[in-house]
Coordinates of C-alpha atoms in Angstrom, one line a residue:
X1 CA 91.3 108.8 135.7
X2 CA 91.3 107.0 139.1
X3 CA 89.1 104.0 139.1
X4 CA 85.9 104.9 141.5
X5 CA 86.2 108.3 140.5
X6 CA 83.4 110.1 138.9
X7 CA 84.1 112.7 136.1
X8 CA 82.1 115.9 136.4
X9 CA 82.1 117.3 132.4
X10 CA 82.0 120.9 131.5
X11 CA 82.8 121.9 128.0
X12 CA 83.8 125.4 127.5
X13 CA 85.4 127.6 124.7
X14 CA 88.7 128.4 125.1
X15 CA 89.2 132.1 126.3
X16 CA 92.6 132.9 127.5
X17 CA 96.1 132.3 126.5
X18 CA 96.2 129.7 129.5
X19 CA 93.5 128.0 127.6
X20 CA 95.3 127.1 124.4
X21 CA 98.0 126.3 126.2
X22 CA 96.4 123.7 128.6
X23 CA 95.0 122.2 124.5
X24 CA 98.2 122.4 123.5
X25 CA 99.8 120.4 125.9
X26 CA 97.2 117.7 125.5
X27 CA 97.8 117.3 121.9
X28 CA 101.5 116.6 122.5
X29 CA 100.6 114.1 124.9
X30 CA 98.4 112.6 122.3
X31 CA 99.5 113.5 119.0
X32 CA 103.3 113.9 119.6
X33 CA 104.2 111.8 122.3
X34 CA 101.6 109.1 121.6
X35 CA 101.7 109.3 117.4
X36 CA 105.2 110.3 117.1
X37 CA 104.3 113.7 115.1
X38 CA 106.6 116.2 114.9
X39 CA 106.3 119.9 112.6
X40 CA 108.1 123.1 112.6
X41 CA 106.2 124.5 116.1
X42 CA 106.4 121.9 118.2
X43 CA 107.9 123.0 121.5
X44 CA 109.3 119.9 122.7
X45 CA 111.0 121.5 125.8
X46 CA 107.2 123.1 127.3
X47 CA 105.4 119.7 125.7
X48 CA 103.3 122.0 123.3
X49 CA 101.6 120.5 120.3
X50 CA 100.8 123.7 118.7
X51 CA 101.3 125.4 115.1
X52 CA 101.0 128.5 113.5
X53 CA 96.8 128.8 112.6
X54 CA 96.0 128.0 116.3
X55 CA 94.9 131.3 117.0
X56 CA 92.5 131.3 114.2
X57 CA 90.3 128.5 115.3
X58 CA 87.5 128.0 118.4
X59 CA 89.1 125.7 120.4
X60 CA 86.6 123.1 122.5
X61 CA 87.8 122.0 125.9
X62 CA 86.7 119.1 127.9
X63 CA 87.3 119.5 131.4
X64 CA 86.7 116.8 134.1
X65 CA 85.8 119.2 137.4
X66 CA 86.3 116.1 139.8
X67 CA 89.8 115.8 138.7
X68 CA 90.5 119.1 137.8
X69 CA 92.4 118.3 134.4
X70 CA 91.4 118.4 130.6
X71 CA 90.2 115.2 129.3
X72 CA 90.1 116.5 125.5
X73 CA 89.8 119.1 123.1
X74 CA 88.3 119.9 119.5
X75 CA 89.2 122.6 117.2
X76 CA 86.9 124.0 115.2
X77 CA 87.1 126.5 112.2
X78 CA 83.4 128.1 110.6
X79 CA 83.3 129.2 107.1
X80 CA 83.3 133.0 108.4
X81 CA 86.3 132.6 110.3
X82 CA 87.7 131.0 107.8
X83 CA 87.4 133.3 105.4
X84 CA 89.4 135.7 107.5
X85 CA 92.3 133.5 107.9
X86 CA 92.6 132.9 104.2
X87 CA 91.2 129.6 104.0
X88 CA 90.9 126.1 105.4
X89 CA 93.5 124.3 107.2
X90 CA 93.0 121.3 105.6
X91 CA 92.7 122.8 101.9
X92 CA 96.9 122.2 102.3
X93 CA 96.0 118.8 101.5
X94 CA 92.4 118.4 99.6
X95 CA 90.6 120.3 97.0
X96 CA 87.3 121.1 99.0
X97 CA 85.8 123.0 96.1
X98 CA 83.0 121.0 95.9
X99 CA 82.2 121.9 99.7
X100 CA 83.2 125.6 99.2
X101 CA 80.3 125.9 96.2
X102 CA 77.6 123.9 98.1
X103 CA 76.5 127.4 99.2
X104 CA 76.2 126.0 102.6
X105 CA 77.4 126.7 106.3
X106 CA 80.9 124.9 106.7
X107 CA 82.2 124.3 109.9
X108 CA 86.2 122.0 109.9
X109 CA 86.9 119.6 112.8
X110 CA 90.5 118.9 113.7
X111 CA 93.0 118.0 116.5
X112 CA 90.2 116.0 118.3
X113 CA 92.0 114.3 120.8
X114 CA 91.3 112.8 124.5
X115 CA 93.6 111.7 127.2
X116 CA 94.0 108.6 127.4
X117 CA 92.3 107.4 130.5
X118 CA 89.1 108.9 129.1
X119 CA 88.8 107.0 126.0
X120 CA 85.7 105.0 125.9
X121 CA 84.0 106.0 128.3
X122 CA 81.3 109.1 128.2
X123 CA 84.5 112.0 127.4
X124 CA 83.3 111.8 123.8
X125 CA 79.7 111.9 124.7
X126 CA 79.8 115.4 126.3
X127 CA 82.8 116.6 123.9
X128 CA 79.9 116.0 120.8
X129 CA 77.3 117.0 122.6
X130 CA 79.0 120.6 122.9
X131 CA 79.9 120.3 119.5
X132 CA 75.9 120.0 118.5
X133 CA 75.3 122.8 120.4
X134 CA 78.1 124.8 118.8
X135 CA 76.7 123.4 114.9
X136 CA 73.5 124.5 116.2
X137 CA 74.0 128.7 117.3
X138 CA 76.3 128.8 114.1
X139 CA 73.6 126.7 111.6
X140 CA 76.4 125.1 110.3
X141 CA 75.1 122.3 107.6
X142 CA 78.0 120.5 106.7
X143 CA 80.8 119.5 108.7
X144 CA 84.5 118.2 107.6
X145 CA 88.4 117.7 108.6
X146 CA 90.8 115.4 107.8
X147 CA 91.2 112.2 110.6
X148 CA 94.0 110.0 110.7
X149 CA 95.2 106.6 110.9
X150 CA 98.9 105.7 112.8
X151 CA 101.8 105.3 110.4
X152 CA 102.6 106.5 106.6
X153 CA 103.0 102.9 105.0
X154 CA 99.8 102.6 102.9
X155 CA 100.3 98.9 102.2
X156 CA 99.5 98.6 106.5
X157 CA 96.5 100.5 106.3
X158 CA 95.4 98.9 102.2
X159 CA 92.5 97.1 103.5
X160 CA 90.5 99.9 106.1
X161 CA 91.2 102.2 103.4
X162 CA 90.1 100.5 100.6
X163 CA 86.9 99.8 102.7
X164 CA 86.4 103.0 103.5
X165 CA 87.0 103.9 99.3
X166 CA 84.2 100.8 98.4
X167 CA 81.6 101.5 101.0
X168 CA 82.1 104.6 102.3
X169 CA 82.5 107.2 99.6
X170 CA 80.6 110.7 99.4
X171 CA 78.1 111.2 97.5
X172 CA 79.6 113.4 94.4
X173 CA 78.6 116.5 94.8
X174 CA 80.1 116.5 98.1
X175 CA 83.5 114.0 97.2
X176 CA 86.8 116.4 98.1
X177 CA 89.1 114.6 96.0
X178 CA 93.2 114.7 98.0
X179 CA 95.2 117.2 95.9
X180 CA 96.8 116.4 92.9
X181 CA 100.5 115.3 93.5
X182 CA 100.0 114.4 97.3
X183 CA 97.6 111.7 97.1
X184 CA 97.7 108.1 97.9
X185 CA 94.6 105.9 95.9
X186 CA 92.7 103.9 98.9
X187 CA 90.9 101.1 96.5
X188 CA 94.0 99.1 97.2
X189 CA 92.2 95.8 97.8
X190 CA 89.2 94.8 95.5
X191 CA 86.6 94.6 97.2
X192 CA 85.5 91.4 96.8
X193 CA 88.8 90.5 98.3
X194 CA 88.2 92.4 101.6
X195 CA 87.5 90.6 104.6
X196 CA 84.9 93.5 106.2
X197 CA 84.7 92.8 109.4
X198 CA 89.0 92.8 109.7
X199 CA 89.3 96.0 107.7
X200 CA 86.7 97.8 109.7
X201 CA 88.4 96.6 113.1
X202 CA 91.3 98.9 111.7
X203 CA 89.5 102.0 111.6
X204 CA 90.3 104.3 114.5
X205 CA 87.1 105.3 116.7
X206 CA 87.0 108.3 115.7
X207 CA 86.5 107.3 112.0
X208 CA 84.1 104.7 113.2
X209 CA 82.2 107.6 115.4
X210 CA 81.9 109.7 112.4
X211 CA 80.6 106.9 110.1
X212 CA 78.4 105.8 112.8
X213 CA 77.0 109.4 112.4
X214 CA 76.6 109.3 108.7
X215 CA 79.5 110.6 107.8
X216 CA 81.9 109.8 104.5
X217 CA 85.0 110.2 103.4
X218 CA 86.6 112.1 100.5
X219 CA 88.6 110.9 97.4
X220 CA 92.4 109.7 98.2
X221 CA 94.2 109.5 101.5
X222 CA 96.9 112.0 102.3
X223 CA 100.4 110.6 103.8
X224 CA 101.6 113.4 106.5
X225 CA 105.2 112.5 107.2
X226 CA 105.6 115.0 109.7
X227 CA 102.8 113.7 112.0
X228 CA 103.5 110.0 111.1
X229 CA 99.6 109.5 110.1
X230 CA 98.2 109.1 107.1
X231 CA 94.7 111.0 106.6
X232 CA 91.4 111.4 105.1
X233 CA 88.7 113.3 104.7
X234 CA 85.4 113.0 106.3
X235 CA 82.5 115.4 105.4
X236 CA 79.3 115.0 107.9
X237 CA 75.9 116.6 105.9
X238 CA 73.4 117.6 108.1
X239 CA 70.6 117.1 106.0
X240 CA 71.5 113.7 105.6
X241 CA 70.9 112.6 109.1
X242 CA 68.7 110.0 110.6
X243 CA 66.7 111.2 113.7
X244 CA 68.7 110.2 116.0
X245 CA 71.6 112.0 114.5
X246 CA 69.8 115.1 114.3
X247 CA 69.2 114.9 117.9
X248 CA 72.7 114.6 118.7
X249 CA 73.9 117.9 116.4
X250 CA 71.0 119.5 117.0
X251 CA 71.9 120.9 120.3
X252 CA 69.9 117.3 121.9
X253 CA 72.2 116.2 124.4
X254 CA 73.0 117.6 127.9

């Protein structure tokens, strides 16, 4: 974004075919051309970062009005929806039974992703804000997807993992454990070994947003080849929520 420039925020579901193709082509920017990820549906030659359960999600888009582009993008999938498509996109890599018998509203985060020259600024702001609005018409109560960290060498990443595995775990009754066969352990460092403040510089902002927000993770980290990341899982319970946090997914912001 131009320095001097104002952005003018609307978020909006996408509607059209046009729509998911103006996310897509974000993504790539972001995710393949950025990250380096790659999978069987990437069109490379139209710059799309798309795959095959797309069409089965609510797709958020962030569009600066001032500039006339899309600054980011969430997709989202509810439990209903879900139930359609045949399940969860990220049961392909944990075991969410433990969030499928909570007997709660569900509602799965992925492909959050903004251009680059809105990143830390108020993008993220307005791009959550729609998201509490969306958590609250659906009265979705817990909230989950897998986030990633850069690269598939767990010995990099040993120490924000391991911090994340010591101090920010999920309660049990909630703890997705990474399925068997797939998983990489994250308590790689004792942690009275860890140097904290180091480890949690590692963590992407996005992880840091969510934690900020109460949020934990789930057992194991999952190494994704394909998209050169490695991920976990963060599950976000409602109930859980300070005050403040309830304003922000309770529809609070504007």
């Amino acid at each position: 974004m131009p320095r001097g420039v104002a952005a003018d925020f609307e978020v909006r579901l996408a509607r059209t075919e046009a729509d998911l193709r103006a996310a897509q082509r974000l993504r790539y920017e972001v995710f393949v051309a950025e990250l380096g990820a790659d999978g069987a549906m990437v069109d490379h030659d139209a710059g799309l970062g798309r795959d095959r359960v797309d069409p089965l999600f609510d797709h958020l888009l962030l569009h600066d009005r001032a500039q006339d582009r899309l600054a980011g993008v969430y997709r989202v999938m509810r439990d209903d929806m879900a139930a359609r498509a045949g399940g969860f996109y990220s049961a392909s890599e944990y075991d969410l039974t433990p969030l499928l018998n909570s007997g709660r509203r569900l509602l799965e985060l992925g492909r959050s992703c903004l251009a680059p020259s809105y990143r830390g600024g108020a993008a993220l702001h307005h791009l959550w804000g729609a998201l509490a609005e969306y958590v609250a018409e659906h009265q979705i109560e817990l909230l989950f997807g897998v986030a990633s960290f850069k690269g598939t060498d767990p010995s990099a990443l040993a120490a924000p993992l391991s911090l994340l595995h010591h101090r920010h775990l999920a309660p049990p009754e909630l703890r997705v454990q990474v399925r068997e066969g797939l998983g990489q352990r994250m308590d790689l460092i004792a942690e009275d070994k860890l140097d904290r403040r180091a480890a949690m510089a590692a963590v992407p902002g996005l992880i840091k947003a969510y934690l900020r927000m109460g949020g934990h993770v789930g057992e194991g980290a999952f190494v994704d080849h394909a998209f050169n990341t490695t991920d976990v899982c963060l599950i976000l319970d409602r109930r859980q929520m300070d005050a403040r946090r309830a304003r922000i997914y309770g529809g609070g912001l504007t």
